[in-house]
Short mmCIF file of C-alpha atoms in Angstrom, two decimals:
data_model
loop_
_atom_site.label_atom_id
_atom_site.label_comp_id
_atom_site.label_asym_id
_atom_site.label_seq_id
_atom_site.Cartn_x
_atom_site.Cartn_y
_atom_site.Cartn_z
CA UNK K 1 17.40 -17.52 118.58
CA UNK K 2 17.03 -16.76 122.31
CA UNK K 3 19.82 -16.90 124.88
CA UNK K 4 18.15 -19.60 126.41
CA UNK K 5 18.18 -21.52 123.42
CA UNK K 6 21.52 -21.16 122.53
CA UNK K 7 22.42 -22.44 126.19
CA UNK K 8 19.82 -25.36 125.38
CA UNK K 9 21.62 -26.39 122.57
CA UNK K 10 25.28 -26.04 123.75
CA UNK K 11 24.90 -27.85 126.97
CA UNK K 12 23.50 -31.03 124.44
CA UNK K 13 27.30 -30.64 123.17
CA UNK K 14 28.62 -30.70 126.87
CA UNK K 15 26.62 -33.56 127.47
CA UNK K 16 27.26 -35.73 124.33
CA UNK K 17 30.91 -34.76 124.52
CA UNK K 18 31.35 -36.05 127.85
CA UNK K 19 29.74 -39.20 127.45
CA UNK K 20 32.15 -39.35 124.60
CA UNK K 21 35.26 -38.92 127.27
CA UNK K 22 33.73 -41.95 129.39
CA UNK K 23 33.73 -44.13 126.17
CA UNK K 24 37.11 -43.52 125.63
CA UNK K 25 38.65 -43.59 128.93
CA UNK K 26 36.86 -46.96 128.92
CA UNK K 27 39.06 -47.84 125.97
CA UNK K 28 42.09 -46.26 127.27
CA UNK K 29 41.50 -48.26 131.03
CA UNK K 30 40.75 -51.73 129.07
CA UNK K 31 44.13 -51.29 126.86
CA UNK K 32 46.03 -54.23 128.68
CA UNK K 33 43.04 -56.30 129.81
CA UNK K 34 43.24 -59.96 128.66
CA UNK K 35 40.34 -62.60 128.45
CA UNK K 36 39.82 -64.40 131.60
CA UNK K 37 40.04 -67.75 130.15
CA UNK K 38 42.89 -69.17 127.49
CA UNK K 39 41.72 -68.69 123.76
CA UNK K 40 38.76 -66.26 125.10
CA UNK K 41 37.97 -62.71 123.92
CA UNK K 42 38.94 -59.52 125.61
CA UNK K 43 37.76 -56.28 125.98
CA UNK K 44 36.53 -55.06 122.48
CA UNK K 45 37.19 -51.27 121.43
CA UNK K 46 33.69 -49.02 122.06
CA UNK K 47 33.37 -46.40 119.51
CA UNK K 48 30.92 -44.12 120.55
CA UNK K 49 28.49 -42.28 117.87
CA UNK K 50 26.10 -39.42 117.30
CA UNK K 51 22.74 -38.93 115.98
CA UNK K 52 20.80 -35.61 115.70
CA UNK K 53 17.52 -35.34 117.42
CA UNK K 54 14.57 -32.78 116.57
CA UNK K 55 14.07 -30.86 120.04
CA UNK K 56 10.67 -28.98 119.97
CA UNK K 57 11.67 -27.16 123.29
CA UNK K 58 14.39 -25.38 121.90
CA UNK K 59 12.97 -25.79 118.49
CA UNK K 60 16.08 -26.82 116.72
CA UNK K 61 18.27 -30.15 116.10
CA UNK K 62 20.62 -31.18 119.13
CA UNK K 63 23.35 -33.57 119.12
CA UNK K 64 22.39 -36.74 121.07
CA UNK K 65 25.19 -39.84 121.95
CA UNK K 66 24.17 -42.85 120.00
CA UNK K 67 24.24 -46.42 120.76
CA UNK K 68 27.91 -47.82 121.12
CA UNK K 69 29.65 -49.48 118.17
CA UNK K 70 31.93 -51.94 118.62
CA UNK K 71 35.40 -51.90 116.53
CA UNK K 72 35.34 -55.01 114.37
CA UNK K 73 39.62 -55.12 113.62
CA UNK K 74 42.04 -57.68 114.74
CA UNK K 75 42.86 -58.06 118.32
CA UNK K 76 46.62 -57.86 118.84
CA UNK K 77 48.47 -61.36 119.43
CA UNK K 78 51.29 -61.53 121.94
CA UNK K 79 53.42 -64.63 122.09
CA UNK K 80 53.08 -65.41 125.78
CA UNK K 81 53.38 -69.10 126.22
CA UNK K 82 53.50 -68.73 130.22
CA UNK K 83 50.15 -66.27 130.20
CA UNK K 84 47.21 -67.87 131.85
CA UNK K 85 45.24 -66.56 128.67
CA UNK K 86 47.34 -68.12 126.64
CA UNK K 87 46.29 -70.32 123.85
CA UNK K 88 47.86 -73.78 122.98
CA UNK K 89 50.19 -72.17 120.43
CA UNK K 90 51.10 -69.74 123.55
CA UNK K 91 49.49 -66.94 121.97
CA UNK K 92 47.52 -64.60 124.13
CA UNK K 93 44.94 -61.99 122.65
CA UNK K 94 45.06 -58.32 123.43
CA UNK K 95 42.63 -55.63 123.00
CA UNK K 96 42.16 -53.73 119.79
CA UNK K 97 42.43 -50.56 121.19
CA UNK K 98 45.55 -48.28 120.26
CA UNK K 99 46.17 -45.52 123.12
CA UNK K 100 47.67 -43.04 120.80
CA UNK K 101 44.25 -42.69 119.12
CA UNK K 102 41.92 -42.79 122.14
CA UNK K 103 44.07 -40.21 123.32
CA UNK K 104 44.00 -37.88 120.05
CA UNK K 105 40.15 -38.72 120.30
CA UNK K 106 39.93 -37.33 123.98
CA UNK K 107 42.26 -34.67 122.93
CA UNK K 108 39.44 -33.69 120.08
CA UNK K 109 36.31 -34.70 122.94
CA UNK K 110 37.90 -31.85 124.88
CA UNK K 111 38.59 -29.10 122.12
CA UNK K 112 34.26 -29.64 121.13
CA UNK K 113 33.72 -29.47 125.29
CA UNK K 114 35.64 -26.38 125.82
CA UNK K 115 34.03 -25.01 122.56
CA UNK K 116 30.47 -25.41 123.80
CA UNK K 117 31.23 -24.33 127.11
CA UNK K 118 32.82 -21.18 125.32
CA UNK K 119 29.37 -20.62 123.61
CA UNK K 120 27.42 -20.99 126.95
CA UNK K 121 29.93 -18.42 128.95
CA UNK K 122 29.61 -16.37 125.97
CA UNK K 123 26.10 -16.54 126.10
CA UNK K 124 25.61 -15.70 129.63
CA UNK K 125 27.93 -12.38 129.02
CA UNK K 126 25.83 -10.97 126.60
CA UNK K 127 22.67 -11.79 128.75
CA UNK K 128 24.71 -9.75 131.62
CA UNK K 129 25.30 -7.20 129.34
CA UNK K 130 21.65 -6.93 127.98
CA UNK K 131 20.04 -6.94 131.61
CA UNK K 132 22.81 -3.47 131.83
CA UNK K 133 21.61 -1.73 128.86
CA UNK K 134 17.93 -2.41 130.27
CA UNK K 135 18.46 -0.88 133.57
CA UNK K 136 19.92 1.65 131.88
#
């Protein structure tokens, strides 16, 4: 494998993984939202996901972002009577997203980042250090 390869294929992580980040600090923006009319939906929790891809450039699988999923659980019920959103037993329905695990999710969306962008620094060392030894 070629530097320029390995560059190829990490900067597929940095760009899948940051998608990933916009996904959830969709979530984690959307957390309170409401539906805009009583009984109505509201904002449904995005799940992003993966799928491999054969790249004949760099002649290897990448990591691609997949189409969005959408979390099928409950929506959480507050008993607001006075809510606009409310419903005629005064309930109104909340999002099913949970912040602490959007944020442990972004905390792991970073930790994959910061490892690909490790292998492209890393990368770009050793091509610095190869283009030394050839002057030589």
């Amino acid at each position: 494998m070629d530097f320029n390869t390995s560059i190829g294929i990490a900067a597929t992580g940095l760009h899948a993984q940051s998608a990933r980040m916009r996904v959830i600090a969709e979530n984690i923006a959307n957390a309170d939202s409401t539906a805009t009319t009583p009984g109505g939906e509201p904002y449904r929790r995005r799940v992003p996901t993966f799928e491999t891809v054969m790249n004949n450039e760099l002649g290897g699988r990448v990591v691609t972002m997949g189409k969005l999923a959408y979390d099928q659980s409950d929506f959480n019920n507050r008993y607001e009577p006075g809510h606009p959103a409310a419903d005629e037993n005064g309930y109104v329905q909340y999002p099913n997203v949970n912040t602490l695990i959007e944020t442990m999710d972004m905390r792991e969306a970073q930790r994959s980042y910061e490892a690909n962008l490790n292998v492209v620094s890393v990368t770009r060392q050793m091509l610095g250090q190869t283009l030394d030894i050839l002057r030589g």
